[in-house]
């Protein structure tokens, strides 16, 4: 059962800004106010509403949201008590969007500190120009978004053939038509119901040949970035699990994709680029977690990896900290072997995903060391080179997949 | 036969690239200006566009955005004497970025990849 507060009794809206949340009472007012300003300034001629899709937060998120002064009306939706998950919040948003007949739905992270009203324009306007999905382009610190840089972006690009730089950015836009498509698909897994939702939405948009646009936000994403080695949390398992699940379900689409294609770009030229705040990384901790992984998971890795890949990985293990490198081509082979093992249920799937974590730490360590002397643009070229490696490994992946 | 449109204000480049690509079996159309480019694309229906960046009267990166608005999926390879434009965000709307050279090996490889986009794997890619 859904909880809904709709004090303005909104029954129709052309533009929606949705803010999913769980326990964001302290921060949600900021993006809510900016969203309202953006909707008034850039979509003033359209009916709009701001919707908080919440997991029945006990910290007062609902009141913080509803009490935020805005010119635009607000609706609060909540999953029932005990039902958590960002994906479940999105399901409520999809349903409400269809109910209200929305043409454009813009989603913003509740903890966003760097949003300006212009983000609403840049994520929403392309939806009125024949685009169905808008992904953000923002400057992020080279150490921020390591799951995106080393897994989600190269895999989405190489497998599905579309270059979406921030496939799990958290801030994006989709059309009302795409909301209907999302609702029609019942392939929700528990992972999609949680943090897997972002990559699921991006992948579904690509697989349905929805015109995709990447929109430049102008400012960096400033939220709550974390040292990648400090606390991985359940997000890793849910995102990677969803990537592998989608590969199984969408094989008919991606086996026909050879090389990736770009998207259209929107919203560039917004003035001087502001630099993101620094992110501290404990590289030694990443290295140690990689090494510890061999002790815990080495026997499992041997059953998942192709013999030559395991051999190369064993060589990497012998490298001391000063010389450590887990190169991109090995990393691509590892992820390809993992995807195949997941499909074939070489072990219980949760075990397969968990056992990947130390290898992710190893790759992250290697990546951070490689880009440490580089500026953001140069680090982007390292990521780009890695993507080409992934694309070139596609044939090998497909060969193993259909064996 | 696949058709390639070359957009470059330097006649020498248009001739050099045109001849080599025709020798490789492509049908080649060239233009030295970005004026009326989208109309030309609509008329010629190329399978791929090679687009210079620094032209006397037009900026190829701006032309690229115009192309993308009307022709979402058409492969475009940016071809410039300068590598510095890679840092311009607008360049990511292109399929590939190639620095100009007398050796067209890389350009030809990127043409092949851009045209293959969706194709069965018949052989191991390079």
Short mmCIF file of C-alpha atoms in Angstrom, two decimals:
data_model
loop_
_atom_site.label_atom_id
_atom_site.label_comp_id
_atom_site.label_asym_id
_atom_site.label_seq_id
_atom_site.Cartn_x
_atom_site.Cartn_y
_atom_site.Cartn_z
CA UNK A 1 0.00 0.00 0.00
CA UNK A 2 1.30 3.37 -1.00
CA UNK A 3 1.25 6.45 1.18
CA UNK A 4 0.51 9.62 -0.73
CA UNK A 5 0.27 13.23 0.35
CA UNK A 6 -1.05 15.48 -2.37
CA UNK A 7 -2.29 18.59 -0.61
CA UNK A 8 -2.62 20.57 -3.85
CA UNK A 9 -4.67 17.72 -5.35
CA UNK A 10 -2.60 17.57 -8.48
CA UNK A 11 -4.18 15.32 -11.10
CA UNK A 12 -2.10 16.24 -14.13
CA UNK A 13 1.44 17.49 -14.74
CA UNK A 14 3.51 17.87 -17.87
CA UNK A 15 6.82 18.05 -16.02
CA UNK A 16 7.79 16.20 -12.88
CA UNK A 17 10.91 16.46 -10.77
CA UNK A 18 11.28 13.29 -8.73
CA UNK A 19 13.55 13.04 -5.71
CA UNK A 20 13.99 9.52 -4.35
CA UNK A 21 15.10 9.28 -0.75
CA UNK A 22 15.71 7.36 2.40
CA UNK A 23 16.64 9.30 5.52
CA UNK A 24 17.58 12.52 3.78
CA UNK A 25 15.77 14.97 6.08
CA UNK A 26 18.91 17.04 6.60
CA UNK A 27 19.63 17.61 2.93
CA UNK A 28 16.47 17.23 0.87
CA UNK A 29 15.31 20.84 1.13
CA UNK A 30 18.18 22.13 -0.97
CA UNK A 31 17.49 20.17 -4.18
CA UNK A 32 13.77 20.64 -3.64
CA UNK A 33 14.10 24.43 -3.65
CA UNK A 34 16.43 24.43 -6.64
CA UNK A 35 14.03 22.14 -8.47
CA UNK A 36 11.19 24.55 -7.85
CA UNK A 37 13.25 27.49 -9.06
CA UNK A 38 14.26 25.56 -12.15
CA UNK A 39 10.72 24.53 -12.99
CA UNK A 40 9.43 28.09 -12.61
CA UNK A 41 12.25 29.64 -14.60
CA UNK A 42 12.52 27.15 -17.45
CA UNK A 43 9.16 25.39 -17.61
CA UNK A 44 6.94 28.15 -16.27
CA UNK A 45 4.40 27.70 -19.02
CA UNK A 46 3.89 24.02 -18.17
CA UNK A 47 2.11 22.35 -15.25
CA UNK A 48 4.71 20.83 -13.00
CA UNK A 49 5.06 19.10 -9.67
CA UNK A 50 7.89 17.93 -7.43
CA UNK A 51 7.52 14.40 -6.08
CA UNK A 52 9.49 12.94 -3.20
CA UNK A 53 9.54 9.15 -3.53
CA UNK A 54 10.53 7.97 -0.10
CA UNK A 55 10.97 4.72 1.77
CA UNK A 56 8.90 5.81 4.76
CA UNK A 57 11.97 7.43 6.29
CA UNK A 58 11.92 7.58 10.08
CA UNK A 59 14.11 10.71 10.22
CA UNK A 60 11.45 13.19 9.14
CA UNK A 61 12.28 13.32 5.42
CA UNK A 62 8.60 13.68 4.59
CA UNK A 63 8.12 16.76 6.74
CA UNK A 64 11.42 18.28 5.64
CA UNK A 65 10.31 17.90 2.03
CA UNK A 66 6.71 19.04 2.43
CA UNK A 67 7.71 22.01 4.57
CA UNK A 68 10.27 23.29 2.06
CA UNK A 69 8.88 26.53 0.65
CA UNK A 70 8.36 26.15 -3.11
CA UNK A 71 6.30 27.84 -5.79
CA UNK A 72 5.70 24.50 -7.43
CA UNK A 73 3.29 22.07 -5.74
CA UNK A 74 4.63 18.96 -4.10
CA UNK A 75 3.54 15.36 -3.70
CA UNK A 76 4.98 12.90 -1.22
CA UNK A 77 4.89 9.19 -2.03
CA UNK A 78 6.12 6.46 0.22
CA UNK A 79 6.53 2.76 0.09
CA UNK A 80 4.81 0.94 2.97
CA UNK A 81 6.65 0.51 6.26
CA UNK A 82 9.38 -2.07 5.92
CA UNK A 83 9.64 -1.77 2.14
CA UNK A 84 12.95 -0.24 1.21
CA UNK A 85 14.90 0.27 -1.98
CA UNK A 86 15.55 3.04 -4.46
CA UNK A 87 14.04 0.89 -7.20
CA UNK A 88 10.80 0.61 -5.28
CA UNK A 89 10.76 4.38 -4.99
CA UNK A 90 11.19 4.63 -8.74
CA UNK A 91 8.37 2.21 -9.38
CA UNK A 92 6.10 4.58 -7.48
CA UNK A 93 7.45 7.47 -9.54
CA UNK A 94 6.81 5.61 -12.82
CA UNK A 95 3.22 4.88 -11.78
CA UNK A 96 2.57 8.45 -10.70
CA UNK A 97 4.16 9.86 -13.85
CA UNK A 98 1.85 7.79 -16.01
CA UNK A 99 -1.14 8.69 -13.86
CA UNK A 100 -0.38 12.41 -14.17
CA UNK A 101 0.29 12.13 -17.91
CA UNK A 102 3.78 13.59 -17.60
CA UNK A 103 5.79 14.23 -20.74
CA UNK A 104 9.07 14.77 -18.92
CA UNK A 105 10.36 13.36 -15.66
CA UNK A 106 13.56 14.71 -14.15
CA UNK A 107 15.18 12.84 -11.28
CA UNK A 108 17.58 14.39 -8.78
CA UNK A 109 19.55 12.80 -5.97
CA UNK A 110 18.34 13.96 -2.58
CA UNK A 111 21.86 14.62 -1.30
CA UNK A 112 22.86 16.84 -4.20
CA UNK A 113 24.69 19.94 -3.02
CA UNK A 114 25.80 21.36 -6.34
CA UNK A 115 22.51 21.48 -8.20
CA UNK A 116 21.46 24.75 -9.77
CA UNK A 117 18.05 25.52 -11.31
CA UNK A 118 19.71 25.11 -14.69
CA UNK A 119 20.11 21.37 -14.05
CA UNK A 120 16.34 21.09 -14.31
CA UNK A 121 16.46 22.77 -17.72
CA UNK A 122 19.34 20.66 -18.97
CA UNK A 123 17.82 17.38 -17.85
CA UNK A 124 14.31 18.29 -18.96
CA UNK A 125 14.58 20.32 -22.15
CA UNK A 126 15.93 17.51 -24.36
CA UNK A 127 12.83 15.51 -23.47
CA UNK A 128 10.82 18.09 -25.42
CA UNK A 129 13.20 17.74 -28.35
CA UNK A 130 12.57 14.09 -29.23
CA UNK A 131 15.00 12.59 -26.75
CA UNK A 132 13.63 9.94 -24.42
CA UNK A 133 16.47 9.58 -21.93
CA UNK A 134 18.83 12.24 -20.67
CA UNK A 135 21.96 11.29 -18.77
CA UNK A 136 24.10 13.85 -16.96
CA UNK A 137 27.58 14.93 -17.90
CA UNK A 138 29.36 16.53 -15.00
CA UNK A 139 32.89 16.99 -13.91
CA UNK A 140 33.73 14.52 -11.18
CA UNK A 141 36.96 14.12 -9.32
CA UNK A 142 39.10 11.48 -11.02
CA UNK A 143 38.85 9.30 -7.89
CA UNK A 144 35.06 9.70 -7.60
CA UNK A 145 32.74 7.20 -9.26
CA UNK A 146 35.13 4.26 -9.47
CA UNK A 147 32.31 1.74 -9.99
CA UNK A 148 31.18 3.91 -12.91
CA UNK A 149 34.67 4.40 -14.35
CA UNK A 150 35.82 0.80 -14.10
CA UNK A 151 32.65 -1.24 -14.42
CA UNK A 152 29.36 0.44 -15.30
CA UNK A 153 30.57 2.77 -18.06
CA UNK A 154 32.96 0.44 -19.94
CA UNK A 155 30.57 -2.51 -19.68
CA UNK A 156 27.45 -0.60 -20.71
CA UNK A 157 29.35 0.92 -23.59
CA UNK A 158 30.98 -2.24 -24.89
CA UNK A 159 28.01 -4.57 -24.38
CA UNK A 160 25.11 -2.37 -25.49
CA UNK A 161 26.99 -0.10 -27.85
CA UNK A 162 26.02 3.31 -26.52
CA UNK A 163 28.40 5.70 -24.74
CA UNK A 164 26.63 6.94 -21.65
CA UNK A 165 29.39 8.34 -19.45
CA UNK A 166 27.31 8.40 -16.30
CA UNK A 167 24.96 5.42 -16.54
CA UNK A 168 24.39 5.44 -12.77
CA UNK A 169 24.79 9.18 -12.20
CA UNK A 170 21.66 9.46 -10.12
CA UNK A 171 20.44 12.62 -11.83
CA UNK A 172 18.74 12.15 -15.18
CA UNK A 173 15.58 12.59 -17.21
CA UNK A 174 13.18 10.32 -19.01
CA UNK A 175 10.05 10.79 -21.07
CA UNK A 176 6.56 9.81 -20.09
CA UNK A 177 6.67 7.20 -22.85
CA UNK A 178 9.76 5.66 -21.35
CA UNK A 179 8.09 5.60 -17.93
CA UNK A 180 5.36 3.45 -19.47
CA UNK A 181 7.98 1.11 -20.92
CA UNK A 182 9.65 0.82 -17.53
CA UNK A 183 6.33 0.00 -15.89
CA UNK A 184 5.48 -2.64 -18.50
CA UNK A 185 8.61 -4.63 -17.76
CA UNK A 186 8.19 -6.98 -14.91
CA UNK A 187 11.82 -8.19 -14.79
CA UNK A 188 12.40 -6.63 -11.41
CA UNK A 189 14.92 -8.42 -9.29
CA UNK A 190 15.57 -7.59 -5.64
CA UNK A 191 18.72 -5.82 -6.87
CA UNK A 192 16.78 -3.62 -9.30
CA UNK A 193 14.41 -2.76 -6.47
CA UNK A 194 17.40 -1.36 -4.61
CA UNK A 195 20.48 0.35 -6.11
CA UNK A 196 20.37 -1.62 -9.36
CA UNK A 197 17.58 0.64 -10.61
CA UNK A 198 19.82 3.28 -12.22
CA UNK A 199 21.76 0.86 -14.42
CA UNK A 200 18.52 -1.00 -15.20
CA UNK A 201 16.88 2.19 -16.45
CA UNK A 202 19.86 3.21 -18.57
CA UNK A 203 20.19 -0.26 -20.06
CA UNK A 204 16.48 -0.51 -20.83
CA UNK A 205 16.57 2.86 -22.58
CA UNK A 206 19.44 1.68 -24.78
CA UNK A 207 17.83 -1.70 -25.50
CA UNK A 208 14.60 -0.02 -26.58
CA UNK A 209 16.53 2.24 -28.98
CA UNK A 210 15.35 5.32 -27.14
CA UNK A 211 17.17 8.44 -28.40
CA UNK A 212 19.62 9.31 -25.65
CA UNK A 213 21.21 12.64 -24.92
CA UNK A 214 23.95 13.49 -22.46
CA UNK A 215 23.47 16.87 -20.89
CA UNK A 216 26.29 18.96 -19.51
CA UNK A 217 25.46 20.15 -16.02
CA UNK A 218 28.21 22.75 -15.85
CA UNK A 219 28.99 22.22 -12.21
CA UNK A 220 30.61 19.19 -10.68
CA UNK A 221 28.52 16.64 -8.85
CA UNK A 222 28.98 17.43 -5.19
CA UNK A 223 27.32 14.91 -2.97
CA UNK A 224 28.67 12.48 -0.43
CA UNK A 225 31.63 10.89 -2.25
CA UNK A 226 33.48 8.17 -0.46
CA UNK A 227 36.94 6.64 -0.47
CA UNK A 228 36.26 3.60 -2.70
CA UNK A 229 38.18 1.34 -0.35
CA UNK A 230 36.50 2.50 2.81
CA UNK A 231 33.02 1.17 2.51
CA UNK A 232 31.70 -0.53 -0.58
CA UNK A 233 28.27 -1.21 0.78
CA UNK A 234 25.53 -3.21 -0.91
CA UNK A 235 25.54 -0.87 -3.93
CA UNK A 236 28.39 -2.77 -5.60
CA UNK A 237 26.60 -6.13 -5.44
CA UNK A 238 23.31 -4.65 -6.62
CA UNK A 239 24.79 -2.67 -9.51
CA UNK A 240 27.07 -5.43 -10.76
CA UNK A 241 24.40 -8.07 -10.19
CA UNK A 242 21.98 -6.04 -12.27
CA UNK A 243 24.55 -5.59 -15.05
CA UNK A 244 25.05 -9.36 -15.23
CA UNK A 245 21.31 -10.08 -15.00
CA UNK A 246 20.57 -7.66 -17.84
CA UNK A 247 23.26 -9.33 -19.97
CA UNK A 248 21.39 -12.60 -19.60
CA UNK A 249 18.00 -11.10 -20.38
CA UNK A 250 19.11 -8.84 -23.24
CA UNK A 251 21.57 -11.11 -25.05
CA UNK A 252 19.53 -10.92 -28.27
CA UNK A 253 20.22 -7.19 -28.33
CA UNK A 254 23.86 -7.02 -27.36
CA UNK A 255 25.15 -9.93 -29.37
CA UNK A 256 24.40 -7.84 -32.47
CA UNK A 257 26.41 -4.88 -31.22
CA UNK A 258 29.97 -4.63 -32.46
CA UNK A 259 31.26 -1.15 -31.57
CA UNK A 260 29.83 1.63 -29.48
CA UNK A 261 28.24 4.84 -30.71
CA UNK A 262 28.10 8.29 -29.14
CA UNK A 263 24.99 10.14 -28.04
CA UNK A 264 23.93 13.70 -28.72
CA UNK A 265 25.21 16.34 -26.32
CA UNK A 266 23.20 19.14 -24.76
CA UNK A 267 23.87 22.12 -22.56
CA UNK A 268 27.55 22.82 -23.22
CA UNK A 269 29.14 26.22 -23.02
CA UNK A 270 27.99 27.15 -19.57
CA UNK A 271 31.07 29.14 -18.67
CA UNK A 272 34.25 28.23 -16.80
CA UNK A 273 34.42 24.78 -15.41
CA UNK A 274 34.36 24.54 -11.64
CA UNK A 275 36.62 21.89 -10.21
CA UNK A 276 35.17 19.20 -7.95
CA UNK A 277 36.36 18.84 -4.38
CA UNK A 278 39.17 16.34 -3.82
CA UNK A 279 38.52 12.72 -2.87
CA UNK A 280 41.03 11.01 -0.64
CA UNK A 281 41.89 7.40 -1.40
CA UNK A 282 43.83 5.00 0.78
CA UNK A 283 45.70 3.18 -1.97
CA UNK A 284 47.56 0.83 0.37
CA UNK A 285 44.28 -0.36 1.81
CA UNK A 286 43.03 -1.17 -1.70
CA UNK A 287 46.21 -3.11 -2.42
CA UNK A 288 45.94 -5.05 0.85
CA UNK A 289 42.30 -5.90 0.20
CA UNK A 290 43.28 -7.25 -3.20
CA UNK A 291 46.00 -9.42 -1.69
CA UNK A 292 43.73 -10.60 1.12
CA UNK A 293 41.21 -11.55 -1.54
CA UNK A 294 43.54 -14.20 -2.87
CA UNK A 295 43.63 -15.91 0.51
CA UNK A 296 39.87 -15.86 0.90
CA UNK A 297 38.67 -16.35 -2.67
CA UNK A 298 41.62 -17.73 -4.63
CA UNK A 299 40.08 -21.18 -4.99
CA UNK A 300 36.81 -19.67 -6.26
CA UNK A 301 38.65 -17.37 -8.69
CA UNK A 302 40.39 -20.36 -10.19
CA UNK A 303 37.04 -21.91 -11.05
CA UNK A 304 35.66 -18.70 -12.56
CA UNK A 305 38.60 -17.45 -14.59
CA UNK A 306 39.91 -18.87 -17.82
CA UNK A 307 43.27 -20.59 -17.17
CA UNK A 308 45.33 -17.93 -18.94
CA UNK A 309 43.51 -15.11 -17.12
CA UNK A 310 44.03 -16.78 -13.75
CA UNK A 311 47.70 -17.20 -14.62
CA UNK A 312 48.06 -13.50 -15.42
CA UNK A 313 46.23 -12.60 -12.23
CA UNK A 314 48.59 -14.79 -10.23
CA UNK A 315 51.49 -12.88 -11.75
CA UNK A 316 49.89 -9.59 -10.70
CA UNK A 317 49.59 -10.96 -7.18
CA UNK A 318 53.38 -11.21 -6.96
CA UNK A 319 53.85 -7.49 -7.64
CA UNK A 320 54.80 -5.47 -4.60
CA UNK A 321 52.94 -2.30 -3.74
CA UNK A 322 55.41 0.00 -5.49
CA UNK A 323 55.12 -1.86 -8.77
CA UNK A 324 51.49 -2.95 -8.55
CA UNK A 325 49.43 -2.87 -11.74
CA UNK A 326 46.24 -4.64 -12.73
CA UNK A 327 46.01 -3.54 -16.36
CA UNK A 328 42.84 -2.73 -18.26
CA UNK A 329 43.04 -5.70 -20.61
CA UNK A 330 43.27 -8.13 -17.69
CA UNK A 331 40.40 -6.31 -15.95
CA UNK A 332 38.21 -6.64 -19.06
CA UNK A 333 38.98 -10.38 -19.22
CA UNK A 334 38.16 -10.75 -15.53
CA UNK A 335 34.76 -9.04 -15.86
CA UNK A 336 33.94 -11.04 -18.98
CA UNK A 337 34.76 -14.31 -17.21
CA UNK A 338 32.70 -13.18 -14.21
CA UNK A 339 29.69 -12.43 -16.39
CA UNK A 340 29.90 -15.88 -17.95
CA UNK A 341 30.29 -17.55 -14.56
CA UNK A 342 27.26 -15.62 -13.30
CA UNK A 343 25.21 -16.72 -16.29
CA UNK A 344 26.31 -20.33 -15.90
CA UNK A 345 25.83 -20.27 -12.13
CA UNK A 346 29.34 -21.57 -11.56
CA UNK A 347 28.60 -20.85 -7.90
CA UNK A 348 25.72 -19.22 -6.05
CA UNK A 349 25.33 -15.83 -7.64
CA UNK A 350 25.81 -13.88 -4.44
CA UNK A 351 29.11 -15.69 -3.92
CA UNK A 352 30.18 -14.88 -7.46
CA UNK A 353 29.48 -11.18 -6.91
CA UNK A 354 31.12 -11.03 -3.50
CA UNK A 355 34.23 -12.76 -4.72
CA UNK A 356 34.71 -10.05 -7.37
CA UNK A 357 35.11 -7.32 -4.77
CA UNK A 358 38.84 -7.77 -3.98
CA UNK A 359 39.57 -7.76 -7.71
CA UNK A 360 37.62 -4.51 -8.03
CA UNK A 361 39.79 -3.11 -5.26
CA UNK A 362 42.87 -4.23 -7.17
CA UNK A 363 41.73 -2.55 -10.36
CA UNK A 364 40.76 0.60 -8.46
CA UNK A 365 44.19 0.69 -6.81
CA UNK A 366 45.87 0.35 -10.18
CA UNK A 367 43.62 3.00 -11.74
CA UNK A 368 44.18 5.51 -8.94
CA UNK A 369 47.95 5.08 -9.19
CA UNK A 370 47.84 5.50 -12.97
CA UNK A 371 45.82 8.71 -12.90
CA UNK A 372 47.41 10.25 -9.81
CA UNK A 373 49.79 12.48 -11.80
CA UNK A 374 47.14 13.34 -14.39
CA UNK A 375 44.58 16.10 -14.61
CA UNK A 376 40.89 15.29 -15.04
CA UNK A 377 41.02 15.48 -18.85
CA UNK A 378 44.03 13.15 -18.99
CA UNK A 379 42.32 10.74 -16.59
CA UNK A 380 39.34 10.73 -18.97
CA UNK A 381 41.67 9.55 -21.73
CA UNK A 382 42.77 6.64 -19.53
CA UNK A 383 39.10 5.74 -19.08
CA UNK A 384 38.52 6.09 -22.80
CA UNK A 385 41.47 3.77 -23.54
CA UNK A 386 40.02 1.23 -21.11
CA UNK A 387 36.69 1.39 -22.92
CA UNK A 388 38.35 0.58 -26.24
CA UNK A 389 39.99 -2.43 -24.55
CA UNK A 390 36.57 -3.58 -23.37
CA UNK A 391 35.10 -3.14 -26.84
CA UNK A 392 37.91 -5.13 -28.42
CA UNK A 393 37.31 -7.95 -25.92
CA UNK A 394 33.64 -8.25 -26.93
CA UNK A 395 34.28 -11.01 -29.44
CA UNK A 396 36.00 -13.12 -26.81
CA UNK A 397 33.11 -12.50 -24.40
CA UNK A 398 30.55 -13.55 -26.95
CA UNK A 399 32.48 -16.68 -27.84
CA UNK A 400 32.54 -17.75 -24.21
CA UNK A 401 28.93 -16.70 -23.64
CA UNK A 402 27.50 -18.99 -26.29
CA UNK A 403 29.72 -21.99 -25.50
CA UNK B 1 28.98 0.51 -51.75
CA UNK B 2 29.29 2.66 -48.63
CA UNK B 3 29.34 6.41 -49.16
CA UNK B 4 31.61 8.73 -47.19
CA UNK B 5 31.21 12.50 -47.00
CA UNK B 6 34.43 14.43 -46.36
CA UNK B 7 34.01 17.92 -44.90
CA UNK B 8 37.30 19.83 -44.95
CA UNK B 9 38.18 23.33 -46.14
CA UNK B 10 41.58 22.16 -47.41
CA UNK B 11 41.40 20.94 -50.98
CA UNK B 12 44.59 18.89 -50.60
CA UNK B 13 43.00 16.92 -47.75
CA UNK B 14 39.79 16.36 -49.67
CA UNK B 15 41.76 15.07 -52.65
CA UNK B 16 44.16 12.87 -50.64
CA UNK B 17 41.48 11.29 -48.49
CA UNK B 18 39.04 11.04 -51.36
CA UNK B 19 41.44 9.16 -53.61
CA UNK B 20 42.59 6.75 -50.94
CA UNK B 21 39.10 5.95 -49.75
CA UNK B 22 37.87 5.47 -53.31
CA UNK B 23 40.74 3.05 -53.84
CA UNK B 24 39.42 1.17 -50.81
CA UNK B 25 36.05 0.83 -52.47
CA UNK B 26 34.10 3.67 -50.91
CA UNK B 27 31.97 6.14 -52.79
CA UNK B 28 33.26 9.58 -51.75
CA UNK B 29 31.57 12.98 -51.72
CA UNK B 30 33.41 16.07 -50.53
CA UNK B 31 32.64 19.62 -49.49
CA UNK B 32 34.89 22.47 -48.44
CA UNK B 33 32.32 24.25 -46.32
CA UNK B 34 29.90 23.67 -43.52
CA UNK B 35 27.33 25.90 -45.21
CA UNK B 36 24.18 23.86 -45.90
CA UNK B 37 25.80 20.76 -44.47
CA UNK B 38 22.69 19.15 -43.04
CA UNK B 39 20.88 19.67 -46.33
CA UNK B 40 23.80 18.06 -48.15
CA UNK B 41 23.69 15.10 -45.78
CA UNK B 42 19.97 14.77 -46.37
CA UNK B 43 20.54 14.80 -50.13
CA UNK B 44 23.62 12.55 -50.36
CA UNK B 45 22.73 10.21 -47.49
CA UNK B 46 26.31 9.25 -46.65
CA UNK B 47 26.97 6.23 -44.48
CA UNK B 48 29.71 8.12 -42.65
CA UNK B 49 31.07 11.67 -42.35
CA UNK B 50 34.68 12.72 -41.89
CA UNK B 51 34.57 16.19 -40.35
CA UNK B 52 37.38 18.67 -39.99
CA UNK B 53 37.29 20.91 -36.93
CA UNK B 54 39.22 24.08 -37.61
CA UNK B 55 37.75 25.47 -40.81
CA UNK B 56 37.95 29.04 -42.00
CA UNK B 57 34.25 29.77 -41.73
CA UNK B 58 32.92 27.05 -39.48
CA UNK B 59 33.80 25.16 -36.34
CA UNK B 60 33.44 21.45 -36.90
CA UNK B 61 32.44 20.86 -33.29
CA UNK B 62 29.42 23.15 -33.72
CA UNK B 63 28.57 21.49 -37.03
CA UNK B 64 28.74 18.14 -35.21
CA UNK B 65 26.00 19.22 -32.80
CA UNK B 66 23.80 20.26 -35.76
CA UNK B 67 24.42 16.90 -37.41
CA UNK B 68 23.54 14.99 -34.24
CA UNK B 69 20.28 16.86 -33.82
CA UNK B 70 19.06 15.78 -37.24
CA UNK B 71 20.93 12.53 -37.78
CA UNK B 72 21.19 10.84 -34.42
CA UNK B 73 22.97 7.67 -35.53
CA UNK B 74 25.09 8.72 -38.48
CA UNK B 75 28.76 7.88 -37.83
CA UNK B 76 30.96 10.97 -37.65
CA UNK B 77 34.74 10.89 -37.36
CA UNK B 78 36.37 14.13 -36.30
CA UNK B 79 39.62 14.61 -38.16
CA UNK B 80 41.86 17.42 -37.04
CA UNK B 81 45.49 18.44 -37.19
CA UNK B 82 45.17 19.28 -33.51
CA UNK B 83 44.76 16.80 -30.66
CA UNK B 84 43.79 19.57 -28.25
CA UNK B 85 40.16 19.60 -29.36
CA UNK B 86 39.77 16.19 -27.69
CA UNK B 87 39.43 18.14 -24.49
CA UNK B 88 36.38 19.98 -25.80
CA UNK B 89 33.24 18.34 -24.45
CA UNK B 90 31.46 18.74 -27.78
CA UNK B 91 33.86 16.24 -29.35
CA UNK B 92 32.30 13.33 -27.48
CA UNK B 93 29.33 13.50 -29.80
CA UNK B 94 31.62 12.07 -32.50
CA UNK B 95 32.18 8.37 -32.98
CA UNK B 96 35.95 8.78 -33.11
CA UNK B 97 38.62 11.47 -33.12
CA UNK B 98 41.60 11.05 -35.42
CA UNK B 99 44.58 13.35 -35.65
CA UNK B 100 45.39 14.12 -39.28
CA UNK B 101 48.31 12.29 -40.76
CA UNK B 102 49.66 11.34 -44.19
CA UNK B 103 49.32 7.76 -42.96
CA UNK B 104 45.61 6.97 -43.09
CA UNK B 105 45.86 3.63 -41.27
CA UNK B 106 44.19 4.85 -38.11
CA UNK B 107 41.50 6.76 -40.01
CA UNK B 108 40.68 3.70 -42.11
CA UNK B 109 40.53 1.51 -39.03
CA UNK B 110 38.11 3.92 -37.35
CA UNK B 111 36.00 4.11 -40.52
CA UNK B 112 35.74 0.33 -40.49
CA UNK B 113 34.74 0.30 -36.81
CA UNK B 114 32.21 3.08 -37.21
CA UNK B 115 30.56 1.36 -40.17
CA UNK B 116 30.56 -2.03 -38.46
CA UNK B 117 28.61 -0.65 -35.46
CA UNK B 118 25.96 -3.33 -35.51
CA UNK B 119 27.26 -6.40 -37.30
CA UNK B 120 27.79 -10.06 -36.50
CA UNK B 121 31.25 -11.08 -35.45
CA UNK B 122 32.62 -12.87 -38.49
CA UNK B 123 36.22 -12.70 -37.43
CA UNK B 124 38.28 -11.60 -34.47
CA UNK B 125 38.55 -7.83 -34.52
CA UNK B 126 42.05 -6.32 -34.39
#
